[in-house]
Coordinates of C-alpha atoms and ligand atoms in Angstrom, one line a residue:
Chain E
M29 CA 38.7 10.5 -20.6
N30 CA 39.2 9.0 -24.0
W31 CA 35.8 7.5 -24.3
I32 CA 34.3 10.9 -23.5
T33 CA 36.0 12.8 -26.3
N34 CA 36.0 10.0 -28.9
F35 CA 32.5 8.6 -28.3
V36 CA 30.3 10.9 -26.3
R37 CA 31.1 14.2 -27.8
P38 CA 30.5 13.3 -31.4
R39 CA 27.2 11.6 -30.4
I40 CA 26.1 14.8 -28.7
K41 CA 27.1 16.9 -31.6
S42 CA 25.2 14.7 -34.0
M43 CA 22.1 15.1 -31.9
L44 CA 22.0 18.9 -32.1
G45 CA 19.2 19.9 -34.4
V46 CA 17.8 16.4 -34.6
K47 CA 15.5 15.5 -31.9
E48 CA 16.4 12.1 -30.5
T49 CA 15.7 10.3 -27.3
T50 CA 18.7 10.7 -25.1
P51 CA 20.4 7.5 -23.9
D52 CA 20.6 7.4 -20.1
N53 CA 24.4 7.0 -20.0
L54 CA 25.6 10.2 -21.8
W55 CA 27.6 12.8 -20.0
T56 CA 28.9 16.1 -21.3
K57 CA 31.7 18.3 -20.0
C58 CA 31.0 21.9 -19.1
P59 CA 33.3 24.0 -21.3
S60 CA 33.5 26.6 -18.6
C61 CA 34.0 24.7 -15.3
G62 CA 34.9 21.3 -16.6
E63 CA 32.2 19.5 -14.5
M64 CA 30.8 16.3 -16.1
L65 CA 27.0 16.8 -16.6
F66 CA 24.4 14.2 -17.1
Q67 CA 23.1 14.8 -20.6
R68 CA 19.4 14.5 -19.7
D69 CA 19.8 16.9 -16.8
L70 CA 21.6 19.3 -19.1
E71 CA 18.8 19.2 -21.7
A72 CA 16.2 19.7 -19.0
A73 CA 18.3 22.7 -17.8
Q74 CA 18.3 24.2 -21.3
Y75 CA 22.1 23.7 -21.6
V76 CA 22.9 25.8 -18.6
C77 CA 25.6 24.2 -16.4
S78 CA 24.1 23.3 -13.0
H79 CA 27.5 23.9 -11.4
C80 CA 28.8 27.2 -12.7
D81 CA 25.7 28.5 -14.5
F82 CA 27.6 28.7 -17.9
H83 CA 25.1 29.2 -20.8
M84 CA 26.2 26.8 -23.5
K85 CA 25.4 27.4 -27.2
A86 CA 22.0 26.2 -28.4
N87 CA 20.6 25.7 -31.9
A88 CA 17.5 27.3 -33.5
R89 CA 15.1 24.5 -32.8
Q90 CA 16.1 24.2 -29.2
R91 CA 15.4 27.9 -28.9
F92 CA 11.9 27.4 -30.3
Q93 CA 11.3 24.5 -28.0
W94 CA 12.3 26.6 -25.0
L95 CA 10.3 29.7 -25.9
F96 CA 7.1 28.5 -27.5
D97 CA 4.3 27.0 -25.4
D98 CA 4.3 23.2 -25.3
A99 CA 7.4 23.3 -27.6
Q100 CA 4.8 23.7 -30.4
F101 CA 5.8 25.9 -33.4
E102 CA 5.4 26.2 -37.2
E103 CA 8.7 26.7 -39.0
L104 CA 8.6 29.0 -42.0
P105 CA 9.9 27.2 -45.2
F106 CA 13.5 27.7 -46.3
I107 CA 13.8 30.3 -49.0
P108 CA 16.4 29.1 -51.6
V109 CA 19.0 31.7 -52.7
A110 CA 21.8 31.7 -55.2
A111 CA 24.0 28.8 -54.0
D112 CA 27.4 30.3 -54.7
P113 CA 27.0 33.7 -56.3
L114 CA 30.6 34.6 -56.3
K115 CA 32.0 31.2 -57.1
F116 CA 34.0 31.7 -54.0
R117 CA 37.1 29.5 -53.4
D118 CA 39.3 29.5 -50.4
E119 CA 40.7 26.3 -49.0
K120 CA 37.3 24.7 -49.6
R121 CA 34.5 25.2 -52.1
Y122 CA 31.7 27.3 -50.5
P123 CA 29.0 24.8 -51.6
D124 CA 31.0 22.1 -49.8
R125 CA 31.1 24.1 -46.6
I126 CA 27.3 24.6 -46.8
K127 CA 26.8 20.9 -47.3
E128 CA 28.9 20.1 -44.3
A129 CA 27.1 22.6 -42.2
R130 CA 23.7 21.2 -43.2
T131 CA 24.7 17.7 -42.3
K132 CA 26.1 18.9 -39.0
T133 CA 23.2 21.0 -37.9
G134 CA 20.2 19.6 -39.7
Q135 CA 19.4 23.2 -40.8
Q136 CA 19.3 24.6 -44.3
D137 CA 21.1 27.7 -43.2
A138 CA 22.0 29.7 -40.1
V139 CA 18.6 31.3 -39.5
I140 CA 15.2 29.8 -39.1
A141 CA 11.9 31.7 -38.4
A142 CA 9.0 30.0 -36.6
K143 CA 5.6 31.0 -35.4
G144 CA 3.9 29.9 -32.2
T145 CA 2.7 31.3 -28.9
I146 CA 4.7 32.5 -26.0
A147 CA 2.7 32.2 -22.8
G148 CA -0.4 32.5 -25.0
V149 CA 0.8 35.5 -26.9
P150 CA 1.2 34.8 -30.6
A151 CA 4.7 35.6 -31.8
M152 CA 7.4 35.0 -34.4
V153 CA 10.8 33.8 -33.2
V154 CA 13.8 34.1 -35.5
A155 CA 16.7 32.1 -34.3
Q156 CA 20.3 32.3 -35.6
N157 CA 22.4 29.2 -34.9
F158 CA 26.1 29.6 -34.3
A159 CA 26.7 26.0 -35.2
F160 CA 25.9 26.7 -38.9
M161 CA 29.1 28.2 -40.3
G162 CA 29.5 30.4 -37.2
G163 CA 25.9 31.7 -37.5
S164 CA 27.2 33.8 -40.4
L165 CA 25.0 36.2 -42.2
G166 CA 24.5 35.4 -45.8
M167 CA 21.7 35.8 -48.3
A168 CA 19.7 32.8 -46.9
A169 CA 19.9 34.1 -43.4
G170 CA 18.8 37.5 -44.6
E171 CA 15.8 36.1 -46.4
A172 CA 14.8 34.1 -43.4
F173 CA 14.9 37.1 -41.2
I174 CA 13.0 39.2 -43.7
A175 CA 10.4 36.4 -44.1
G176 CA 10.0 36.3 -40.3
A177 CA 9.4 40.0 -40.2
E178 CA 7.0 40.0 -43.1
R179 CA 5.0 37.2 -41.5
A180 CA 5.0 39.0 -38.2
V181 CA 3.6 42.1 -40.0
N182 CA 1.1 40.0 -41.9
D183 CA -0.1 38.2 -38.7
H184 CA 0.3 41.4 -36.6
V185 CA 2.5 39.6 -34.0
P186 CA 5.7 40.7 -32.3
L187 CA 9.1 39.3 -33.4
V188 CA 11.7 37.9 -31.1
L189 CA 15.2 37.5 -32.4
V190 CA 17.5 35.0 -30.6
V191 CA 20.8 35.6 -32.2
A192 CA 24.3 34.1 -32.2
S193 CA 26.7 34.9 -35.0
G194 CA 30.3 35.6 -35.8
G195 CA 29.3 38.1 -38.4
A196 CA 29.3 38.2 -42.2
R197 CA 29.4 35.2 -44.5
M198 CA 32.6 36.1 -46.2
Q199 CA 32.1 33.6 -49.0
E200 CA 29.2 35.8 -50.2
G201 CA 31.3 38.9 -50.1
I202 CA 29.4 42.1 -50.7
L203 CA 26.1 40.3 -50.8
S204 CA 26.7 39.4 -47.2
L205 CA 27.3 43.0 -46.4
M206 CA 24.0 43.9 -48.1
Q207 CA 22.1 41.8 -45.6
M208 CA 22.8 44.5 -43.1
P209 CA 20.6 47.1 -44.8
R210 CA 18.2 44.4 -46.0
A211 CA 17.6 43.2 -42.5
T212 CA 17.4 46.8 -41.3
V213 CA 14.5 47.4 -43.8
A214 CA 12.8 44.3 -42.2
V215 CA 13.1 45.9 -38.8
Q216 CA 11.6 49.1 -40.2
M217 CA 8.6 47.1 -41.4
L218 CA 8.0 45.9 -37.9
R219 CA 8.4 49.5 -36.6
D220 CA 6.0 50.9 -39.2
A221 CA 3.5 48.3 -38.1
R222 CA 4.1 49.2 -34.5
L223 CA 5.0 45.7 -33.6
P224 CA 7.5 44.9 -30.8
Y225 CA 10.9 43.7 -31.9
V226 CA 12.8 42.0 -29.0
V227 CA 16.4 41.0 -29.4
V228 CA 18.1 38.3 -27.3
L229 CA 21.9 38.5 -27.8
T230 CA 23.5 35.2 -27.0
D231 CA 27.1 33.9 -27.1
P232 CA 28.6 35.1 -29.4
T233 CA 27.1 37.9 -31.4
T234 CA 29.7 39.9 -33.2
G235 CA 30.6 41.8 -36.5
G236 CA 28.1 42.9 -39.0
V237 CA 25.2 41.2 -37.3
V238 CA 25.6 43.2 -34.1
A239 CA 26.1 46.3 -36.3
S240 CA 22.6 46.0 -37.8
Y241 CA 19.4 44.2 -37.0
A242 CA 20.7 42.6 -33.8
M243 CA 21.2 46.1 -32.2
L244 CA 17.9 47.6 -33.4
G245 CA 15.5 46.0 -31.0
D246 CA 12.9 47.9 -29.1
I247 CA 14.2 45.9 -26.1
Q248 CA 17.7 44.5 -26.0
I249 CA 18.3 41.4 -23.8
A250 CA 21.5 39.5 -23.4
E251 CA 22.2 36.1 -21.9
P252 CA 24.7 36.1 -19.1
G253 CA 28.3 35.9 -20.1
A254 CA 27.6 36.2 -23.8
V255 CA 30.4 37.8 -25.9
I256 CA 28.9 40.7 -27.8
G257 CA 30.9 43.2 -29.8
F258 CA 31.8 44.6 -33.2
S259 CA 35.5 44.0 -33.6
G260 CA 37.2 40.8 -32.4
R261 CA 39.1 40.9 -29.1
R262 CA 42.4 40.1 -30.8
V263 CA 42.0 42.8 -33.4
I264 CA 41.4 45.4 -30.7
E265 CA 44.3 44.1 -28.6
N266 CA 46.5 44.5 -31.6
T267 CA 45.2 48.0 -32.2
I268 CA 45.7 49.3 -28.7
R269 CA 48.6 47.0 -27.9
E270 CA 47.1 46.1 -24.6
K271 CA 45.6 43.0 -23.1
L272 CA 41.9 43.3 -22.4
P273 CA 40.2 42.0 -19.2
D274 CA 38.1 38.8 -19.4
S275 CA 35.0 40.9 -18.7
F276 CA 35.5 42.9 -22.0
Q277 CA 32.6 42.5 -24.4
K278 CA 30.6 40.3 -22.1
A279 CA 26.9 40.8 -21.7
E280 CA 27.4 42.4 -18.2
Y281 CA 29.9 44.8 -19.8
L282 CA 27.4 45.9 -22.3
L283 CA 24.8 46.4 -19.6
E284 CA 27.2 48.5 -17.7
H285 CA 27.9 50.6 -20.8
G286 CA 24.2 51.2 -21.6
M287 CA 24.1 49.0 -24.7
V288 CA 21.4 46.5 -23.5
D289 CA 18.3 46.8 -21.3
M290 CA 18.9 43.7 -19.3
V291 CA 20.9 40.5 -18.8
V292 CA 18.5 37.7 -18.4
H293 CA 19.2 34.1 -17.3
R294 CA 18.1 31.6 -19.9
H295 CA 15.6 30.0 -17.4
K296 CA 13.9 33.4 -17.2
L297 CA 13.9 34.3 -20.8
K298 CA 10.5 33.0 -21.7
E299 CA 8.9 34.7 -18.7
T300 CA 10.7 38.0 -19.4
I301 CA 9.8 37.9 -23.1
A302 CA 6.2 37.0 -22.4
R303 CA 5.9 39.8 -19.9
L304 CA 7.4 42.4 -22.3
I305 CA 5.5 41.4 -25.5
S306 CA 2.2 41.1 -23.7
M307 CA 2.6 44.6 -22.3
L308 CA 3.8 46.1 -25.6
M309 CA 1.0 44.3 -27.5
K310 CA -1.5 45.4 -24.8
T311 CA -2.6 41.8 -24.3
P312 CA -4.8 41.3 -21.3
V313 CA -3.0 39.2 -18.6
S314 CA -4.0 35.7 -19.5
A315 CA -3.8 32.6 -17.3
A316 CA -0.9 31.5 -19.5
I317 CA 1.1 34.7 -18.9
A318 CA 0.3 34.5 -15.2
K319 CA 1.5 30.9 -15.1
A320 CA 4.7 31.6 -17.1
V321 CA 5.5 34.5 -14.8
A322 CA 4.8 32.5 -11.6
E323 CA 6.5 29.3 -12.7
P324 CA 9.4 30.2 -15.1
E325 CA 10.6 27.2 -16.9
G326 CA 13.6 25.6 -15.2
G327 CA 13.4 28.4 -12.7
A328 CA 14.1 26.0 -9.8
L329 CA 17.5 25.4 -11.3
V330 CA 18.6 29.1 -11.1
P331 CA 21.3 29.4 -8.4
D332 CA 21.0 32.3 -6.0
G333 CA 22.4 35.6 -7.0
V334 CA 22.3 35.3 -10.8
E335 CA 19.2 37.3 -11.5
A336 CA 20.8 40.3 -13.2
D337 CA 17.6 42.1 -13.7
A338 CA 16.1 42.0 -10.3
V339 CA 13.3 44.7 -10.1
P340 CA 13.7 47.0 -7.1
P341 CA 10.7 47.3 -4.8
P342 CA 8.6 50.4 -5.4
P343 CA 9.6 53.3 -3.2
E344 CA 7.1 53.8 -0.3
S345 CA 6.2 57.3 -1.2
E346 CA 5.5 56.4 -4.9
P347 CA 1.8 57.1 -5.6
Q348 CA -0.1 54.2 -7.2
A349 CA -0.9 54.6 -10.8
A350 CA -4.3 56.2 -11.4
Q351 CA -7.2 54.3 -13.0
Chain L
M138 CA 57.2 63.9 -56.4
S139 CA 54.4 61.5 -57.3
T140 CA 53.9 58.3 -55.4
Y141 CA 54.2 55.2 -57.5
L142 CA 52.6 52.0 -56.5
E143 CA 54.7 48.8 -56.8
F144 CA 53.0 47.6 -60.0
E145 CA 53.6 51.0 -61.6
K146 CA 57.4 50.6 -61.5
P147 CA 57.8 50.2 -65.3
I148 CA 55.7 53.4 -65.8
A149 CA 57.7 55.2 -63.2
E150 CA 61.0 54.3 -64.9
L151 CA 59.8 55.6 -68.3
E152 CA 58.4 58.8 -66.8
T153 CA 61.6 59.4 -64.8
K154 CA 63.6 59.0 -68.0
V155 CA 61.4 61.5 -69.8
S156 CA 61.8 64.2 -67.2
E157 CA 65.6 63.5 -67.0
L158 CA 65.8 64.0 -70.8
R159 CA 63.8 67.2 -70.5
K160 CA 66.1 68.5 -67.8
L161 CA 69.2 67.6 -69.8
A162 CA 67.8 69.4 -72.8
E163 CA 67.2 72.5 -70.8
A164 CA 70.7 72.5 -69.3
T165 CA 72.4 71.8 -72.7
P166 CA 71.4 74.3 -75.3
G167 CA 71.4 73.0 -78.9
M168 CA 70.9 69.4 -77.7
N169 CA 67.9 67.9 -79.5
V170 CA 66.1 65.3 -77.5
A171 CA 62.6 66.3 -78.2
D172 CA 61.9 63.4 -80.4
E173 CA 63.3 60.9 -78.0
A174 CA 61.4 62.4 -75.1
A175 CA 58.1 62.4 -77.0
R176 CA 58.6 58.8 -78.0
L177 CA 59.3 57.7 -74.4
E178 CA 56.4 59.8 -73.2
A179 CA 54.0 58.1 -75.6
R180 CA 55.3 54.7 -74.5
A181 CA 54.7 55.7 -70.9
A182 CA 51.2 56.9 -71.6
Q183 CA 50.4 53.7 -73.5
L184 CA 51.8 51.6 -70.7
L185 CA 49.8 53.6 -68.1
K186 CA 46.6 53.1 -70.1
D187 CA 47.2 49.4 -70.6
T188 CA 48.1 48.8 -66.9
Y189 CA 45.0 50.6 -65.7
T190 CA 42.5 49.0 -68.1
K191 CA 43.4 45.6 -66.6
L192 CA 44.1 46.3 -62.9
T193 CA 43.6 43.2 -60.7
P194 CA 41.2 43.5 -57.8
W195 CA 44.2 43.8 -55.4
Q196 CA 45.8 46.5 -57.6
K197 CA 42.6 48.4 -57.5
T198 CA 42.7 48.1 -53.7
L199 CA 46.1 49.7 -53.7
V200 CA 44.9 52.5 -56.1
A201 CA 41.8 53.0 -53.9
R202 CA 44.2 53.6 -51.0
H203 CA 46.6 55.8 -53.0
P204 CA 47.7 58.7 -50.8
G205 CA 47.2 61.1 -53.6
R206 CA 43.7 60.1 -54.3
P207 CA 41.1 62.9 -53.7
H208 CA 39.4 62.6 -50.3
F209 CA 36.3 64.2 -48.8
Y210 CA 37.7 67.7 -48.4
D211 CA 39.1 67.7 -52.0
Y212 CA 35.5 67.0 -53.2
V213 CA 34.2 69.7 -50.8
R214 CA 36.7 72.2 -52.1
G215 CA 36.0 71.4 -55.7
L216 CA 32.2 71.1 -55.6
I217 CA 30.7 72.8 -52.6
E218 CA 30.2 76.5 -51.9
D219 CA 29.6 77.9 -48.5
F220 CA 30.6 74.7 -46.9
T221 CA 29.8 74.9 -43.2
P222 CA 31.2 72.0 -41.2
L223 CA 29.1 70.7 -38.3
A224 CA 30.6 69.0 -35.3
G225 CA 29.7 66.6 -32.5
D226 CA 27.3 63.9 -31.6
R227 CA 25.8 65.9 -28.7
G228 CA 26.4 62.9 -26.5
F229 CA 30.1 62.4 -26.0
G230 CA 32.4 64.2 -28.5
D231 CA 33.4 64.9 -32.1
D232 CA 34.9 62.4 -34.4
N233 CA 37.2 63.5 -37.2
A234 CA 37.0 60.4 -39.4
V235 CA 33.4 61.0 -40.3
V236 CA 32.9 64.6 -41.2
G237 CA 30.1 66.6 -42.6
G238 CA 28.1 69.8 -42.8
L239 CA 25.9 72.0 -44.9
G240 CA 26.8 73.5 -48.2
R241 CA 25.7 74.5 -51.7
F242 CA 26.2 72.1 -54.5
R243 CA 25.7 73.7 -57.9
G244 CA 23.2 76.1 -56.5
R245 CA 21.2 73.8 -54.3
P246 CA 21.7 73.5 -50.5
V247 CA 22.7 70.0 -49.5
V248 CA 24.1 68.1 -46.5
L249 CA 27.3 66.2 -46.8
I250 CA 28.7 63.4 -44.9
G251 CA 31.8 61.4 -45.6
H252 CA 35.0 59.8 -44.3
E253 CA 38.2 61.8 -44.4
K254 CA 41.5 59.9 -44.3
G255 CA 43.9 62.9 -44.3
N256 CA 46.7 63.4 -46.7
D257 CA 49.8 63.8 -44.6
T258 CA 51.0 62.4 -41.3
K259 CA 49.5 65.2 -39.3
S260 CA 46.1 65.1 -40.9
R261 CA 46.0 61.3 -41.1
L262 CA 46.4 61.2 -37.4
K263 CA 43.8 63.9 -36.9
H264 CA 41.3 62.0 -39.0
N265 CA 42.4 58.6 -37.6
F266 CA 43.0 57.3 -41.2
G267 CA 39.3 57.4 -41.8
M268 CA 38.5 55.0 -39.1
A269 CA 35.5 56.3 -37.2
T270 CA 34.5 55.9 -33.5
P271 CA 30.8 55.7 -32.6
E272 CA 30.6 59.5 -32.4
G273 CA 31.3 59.8 -36.1
Y274 CA 28.2 57.7 -37.0
R275 CA 26.1 59.5 -34.4
K276 CA 27.1 62.8 -35.9
A277 CA 26.1 61.4 -39.3
I278 CA 22.7 60.5 -37.9
R279 CA 22.3 64.0 -36.6
I280 CA 23.2 65.5 -39.9
M281 CA 20.8 63.2 -41.7
D282 CA 18.1 64.2 -39.2
L283 CA 18.8 67.8 -40.2
A284 CA 18.5 67.0 -43.9
E285 CA 15.2 65.2 -43.2
R286 CA 13.8 68.1 -41.2
F287 CA 14.7 70.7 -43.8
G288 CA 14.2 68.6 -46.9
L289 CA 17.8 68.7 -48.1
P290 CA 19.4 66.0 -50.2
V291 CA 22.2 64.0 -48.6
I292 CA 25.5 63.5 -50.4
A293 CA 27.6 60.8 -48.7
L294 CA 31.2 59.9 -49.6
P295 CA 32.2 56.7 -47.8
D296 CA 36.0 56.0 -47.9
T297 CA 37.2 54.0 -45.0
P298 CA 39.3 51.0 -44.1
G299 CA 36.5 50.2 -41.5
A300 CA 35.3 51.6 -38.2
Y301 CA 38.1 52.1 -35.6
P302 CA 38.7 48.7 -33.9
G303 CA 39.7 50.1 -30.6
L304 CA 38.5 49.8 -27.0
V305 CA 36.7 53.2 -27.1
S306 CA 34.6 52.1 -30.0
E307 CA 33.3 49.0 -28.2
E308 CA 32.8 50.9 -24.9
R309 CA 30.6 53.5 -26.6
G310 CA 28.7 51.1 -28.8
V311 CA 30.1 51.4 -32.4
A312 CA 27.9 48.5 -33.5
E313 CA 24.8 50.3 -32.3
A314 CA 26.0 53.5 -33.9
I315 CA 26.5 51.8 -37.3
A316 CA 23.2 50.1 -37.0
R317 CA 21.4 53.4 -36.3
S318 CA 23.1 55.2 -39.0
T319 CA 22.2 52.5 -41.6
D320 CA 18.6 52.6 -40.2
R321 CA 18.5 56.4 -40.5
S322 CA 19.7 56.3 -44.1
L323 CA 17.0 53.8 -45.0
S324 CA 14.2 55.9 -43.5
L325 CA 15.1 59.2 -45.1
T326 CA 12.4 60.9 -47.3
V327 CA 15.0 63.1 -49.0
P328 CA 17.3 62.0 -51.8
M329 CA 20.5 60.3 -50.7
V330 CA 23.3 59.8 -53.1
C331 CA 26.4 57.9 -52.2
V332 CA 29.8 57.8 -53.9
I333 CA 32.4 55.3 -52.8
T334 CA 35.5 57.3 -53.6
G335 CA 38.2 55.0 -52.3
E336 CA 37.7 52.0 -50.1
G337 CA 34.3 51.1 -48.6
M338 CA 35.1 48.5 -46.0
S339 CA 32.5 46.6 -44.0
G340 CA 30.0 48.1 -41.6
G341 CA 32.0 51.3 -41.3
A342 CA 31.1 52.0 -44.9
I343 CA 27.6 50.7 -45.1
A344 CA 26.5 53.0 -42.3
I345 CA 26.6 55.9 -44.8
A346 CA 26.2 54.0 -48.1
C347 CA 22.5 53.1 -48.2
G348 CA 21.5 55.7 -50.8
N349 CA 18.9 55.9 -53.5
S350 CA 21.8 55.9 -55.8
V351 CA 25.1 54.2 -54.8
M352 CA 28.0 54.9 -57.2
M353 CA 31.6 53.9 -57.2
L354 CA 34.7 55.3 -58.8
E355 CA 36.2 53.1 -61.5
H356 CA 39.1 51.9 -59.3
S357 CA 37.5 52.0 -55.9
V358 CA 36.6 48.9 -53.9
Y359 CA 33.7 48.0 -51.7
A360 CA 33.8 44.9 -49.5
V361 CA 32.4 43.1 -46.5
I362 CA 35.9 42.9 -45.0
S363 CA 39.3 44.1 -46.1
P364 CA 41.1 41.6 -48.3
E365 CA 43.8 41.3 -45.6
G366 CA 41.1 40.5 -43.0
C367 CA 39.4 38.0 -45.2
A368 CA 42.7 36.3 -46.1
S369 CA 43.8 36.1 -42.4
I370 CA 40.5 34.4 -41.5
L371 CA 39.9 32.1 -44.5
W372 CA 43.4 31.5 -45.7
R373 CA 45.0 32.0 -42.2
S374 CA 47.5 34.4 -43.8
A375 CA 47.3 38.1 -44.6
D376 CA 49.7 37.4 -47.5
K377 CA 46.8 35.9 -49.4
A378 CA 45.1 39.3 -49.6
A379 CA 45.4 39.4 -53.4
D380 CA 43.6 36.1 -53.6
A381 CA 40.9 37.2 -51.1
A382 CA 40.4 40.5 -53.1
T383 CA 39.8 38.4 -56.3
A384 CA 37.5 35.9 -54.5
M385 CA 35.4 38.5 -52.8
K386 CA 34.4 40.5 -55.9
I387 CA 35.1 43.9 -54.6
T388 CA 35.6 46.0 -57.8
A389 CA 33.1 48.6 -59.1
Q390 CA 32.8 46.5 -62.3
D391 CA 31.9 43.3 -60.3
L392 CA 29.4 45.2 -58.0
L393 CA 27.7 46.8 -61.0
A394 CA 27.2 43.3 -62.5
L395 CA 25.8 42.1 -59.2
K396 CA 23.5 45.1 -59.2
V397 CA 24.8 46.1 -55.7
I398 CA 25.7 49.6 -57.1
D399 CA 23.9 51.7 -59.5
R400 CA 26.7 53.4 -61.4
C401 CA 30.4 53.4 -62.0
I402 CA 32.2 56.7 -62.5
P403 CA 35.2 56.5 -64.9
E404 CA 38.5 57.7 -63.5
P405 CA 41.2 59.7 -65.4
T406 CA 43.8 57.5 -67.1
G407 CA 46.1 56.2 -64.5
G408 CA 43.6 56.7 -61.6
A409 CA 42.0 59.6 -59.8
H410 CA 45.3 60.6 -58.2
R411 CA 46.8 61.5 -61.6
D412 CA 44.2 64.2 -62.2
P413 CA 42.3 64.9 -59.0
L414 CA 40.6 68.0 -60.4
A415 CA 39.1 66.1 -63.3
M416 CA 38.0 63.3 -60.9
V417 CA 36.3 65.8 -58.6
A418 CA 34.5 67.4 -61.6
A419 CA 33.3 64.0 -62.9
V420 CA 32.0 63.0 -59.5
G421 CA 30.2 66.4 -59.3
D422 CA 28.5 65.7 -62.7
A423 CA 27.5 62.2 -61.7
I424 CA 26.0 63.5 -58.4
A425 CA 24.2 66.3 -60.2
S426 CA 22.6 64.0 -62.7
E427 CA 21.4 61.6 -60.0
L428 CA 20.0 64.4 -57.9
D429 CA 18.2 65.8 -60.9
V430 CA 16.3 62.5 -61.3
L431 CA 15.7 62.0 -57.6
G432 CA 14.6 65.6 -57.1
T433 CA 11.4 64.9 -59.1
K434 CA 10.2 62.2 -56.7
D435 CA 8.2 62.8 -53.5
G436 CA 9.6 61.7 -50.1
E437 CA 7.5 58.6 -49.7
T438 CA 8.5 57.4 -53.1
L439 CA 12.2 58.0 -52.3
K440 CA 12.0 56.0 -49.1
R441 CA 10.0 53.2 -50.7
E442 CA 12.2 52.9 -53.7
R443 CA 15.4 52.9 -51.6
R444 CA 14.1 50.1 -49.4
E445 CA 12.8 48.1 -52.3
K446 CA 16.1 48.4 -54.0
F447 CA 17.9 46.8 -51.0
L448 CA 15.2 44.2 -50.5
R449 CA 15.5 43.1 -54.2
M450 CA 19.3 42.9 -54.0
G451 CA 20.6 39.4 -54.7
R452 CA 17.2 37.9 -55.4
S453 CA 17.7 37.9 -59.1
L454 CA 20.9 35.9 -58.7
A455 CA 18.9 32.9 -57.4
A456 CA 18.6 30.3 -60.3
Ligands
LIG774 ZN1 30.1 24.7 -15.6

């Protein structure tokens, strides 16, 4: 096992965010079931475990590759913000933490916005990467989200948010909290322009992020098993002095409590999003949409019984829609 | 009688001595201690003033949480006529941590929303220490809808340690409720004036703190997370709360400098709890002057300016 932890893991980590050709001999261990997975298969399966269906974390550029047609997209430029507005010091200097996160992820900050087409429908995707300081929401992330929304309005295209975040960037203090109203204003710009805003909640999405723009989607989607909630599990357990079940704050729990529209397997995300935004944008069904719906990417890998959003067959007596 | 904070101990000793001297003088006719009492009293007053002009961020946090500090209902009693509380979110229940209603403020009908923490054991339990469940924010949304429909200004008084971190909050979507309340505040076409009267902690506060004018009392605090919470995450020890309070920049003075708030309302010497009536009146004056300015603007301007203010926030800090 030693060579796995000492050699393979760091290599895999260093690859995240930087597209490299994968050597043939790399394996990774599923954090959920412990199964050893062949790295190339795992990438082809969009980081979903082929044994237990666990959805692993993904970075922003992987999200773009999986959602945009032919993995083609245009990234919006990074918008520089005040580097350390509070001169924040805890055990490390904030700028040092940022530098580390940049090296680790190959991203300038937690959020990147990109433009492309999803099954032929032009769209913006904003992706928030948990690997960058826990996907925390600071000024740079706020600017990236706002820029994504402004570009969507400008180009008259829908915006899809794929989010993973532990919440606020504490090192930016109140300026981090202010990203909640700022991002909310960006959502309002989309709404004013009557553009669809689709949110995909992935593991984990918590704190201030889920209490603002990540909960304001026209459609709320969650990936299976994703932890989604406002307060941390331990904080709640301390408050109520009770142990919470494993299912607490999971995507399926939110579905049951009416907080999301659907739980969608990662292999069906593109198809689902394409279907939704093409209808909301009143885009005629194109060959690309038809193809995406007929052949969902990686669809063959979906084990039986995991489609959480199976559509019931129409009742026999239901009259067909007029026109 | 009065509650002294730990750092007020030297003041407490002097003030206790003064009242003991006075009692002694009353009980002993002919005994002249007036000079001594006056001298001690002056020293106590000076010490109080000195202490409060240089409160640390952590000391301000303690003052902001002082049990004698005026809360929502103290402001309502002092400033609002015909206050008519409104209850319920029309979906599940009524929350007592976020309260609100209709009333007349210096002649004009307004709607009010705010956190109430309670001021004794019984009322603190009733108001859940100012920690709201989703129903509180959904009630706030409903009251803001009412303001919008009838063109009434919104006065909001956030004062909370944060939303209630319990199972019921998660079950019923506290995150969504906070998001929608923030959303509603930012789309209003009526004036919204917010005064952070005590502690404005995290999403639980921002949900009702997105006004055209956001003011803070001189010794109130406003933060993304409580100093204790920040310390336990970044320092892995809640004992470092004082360090976290300093690092996070949570005081009205810091937030005014960062242009996150619009105005700081001075407190009576020794803090709002020393003279609640004067504090309430000063808050009333500040709200009135803000409403006078905002009242001249049309709805679309109010909405646009509010949004632009938040969009601008922090941008001027970039080098
Ligand atoms: Zn697995």
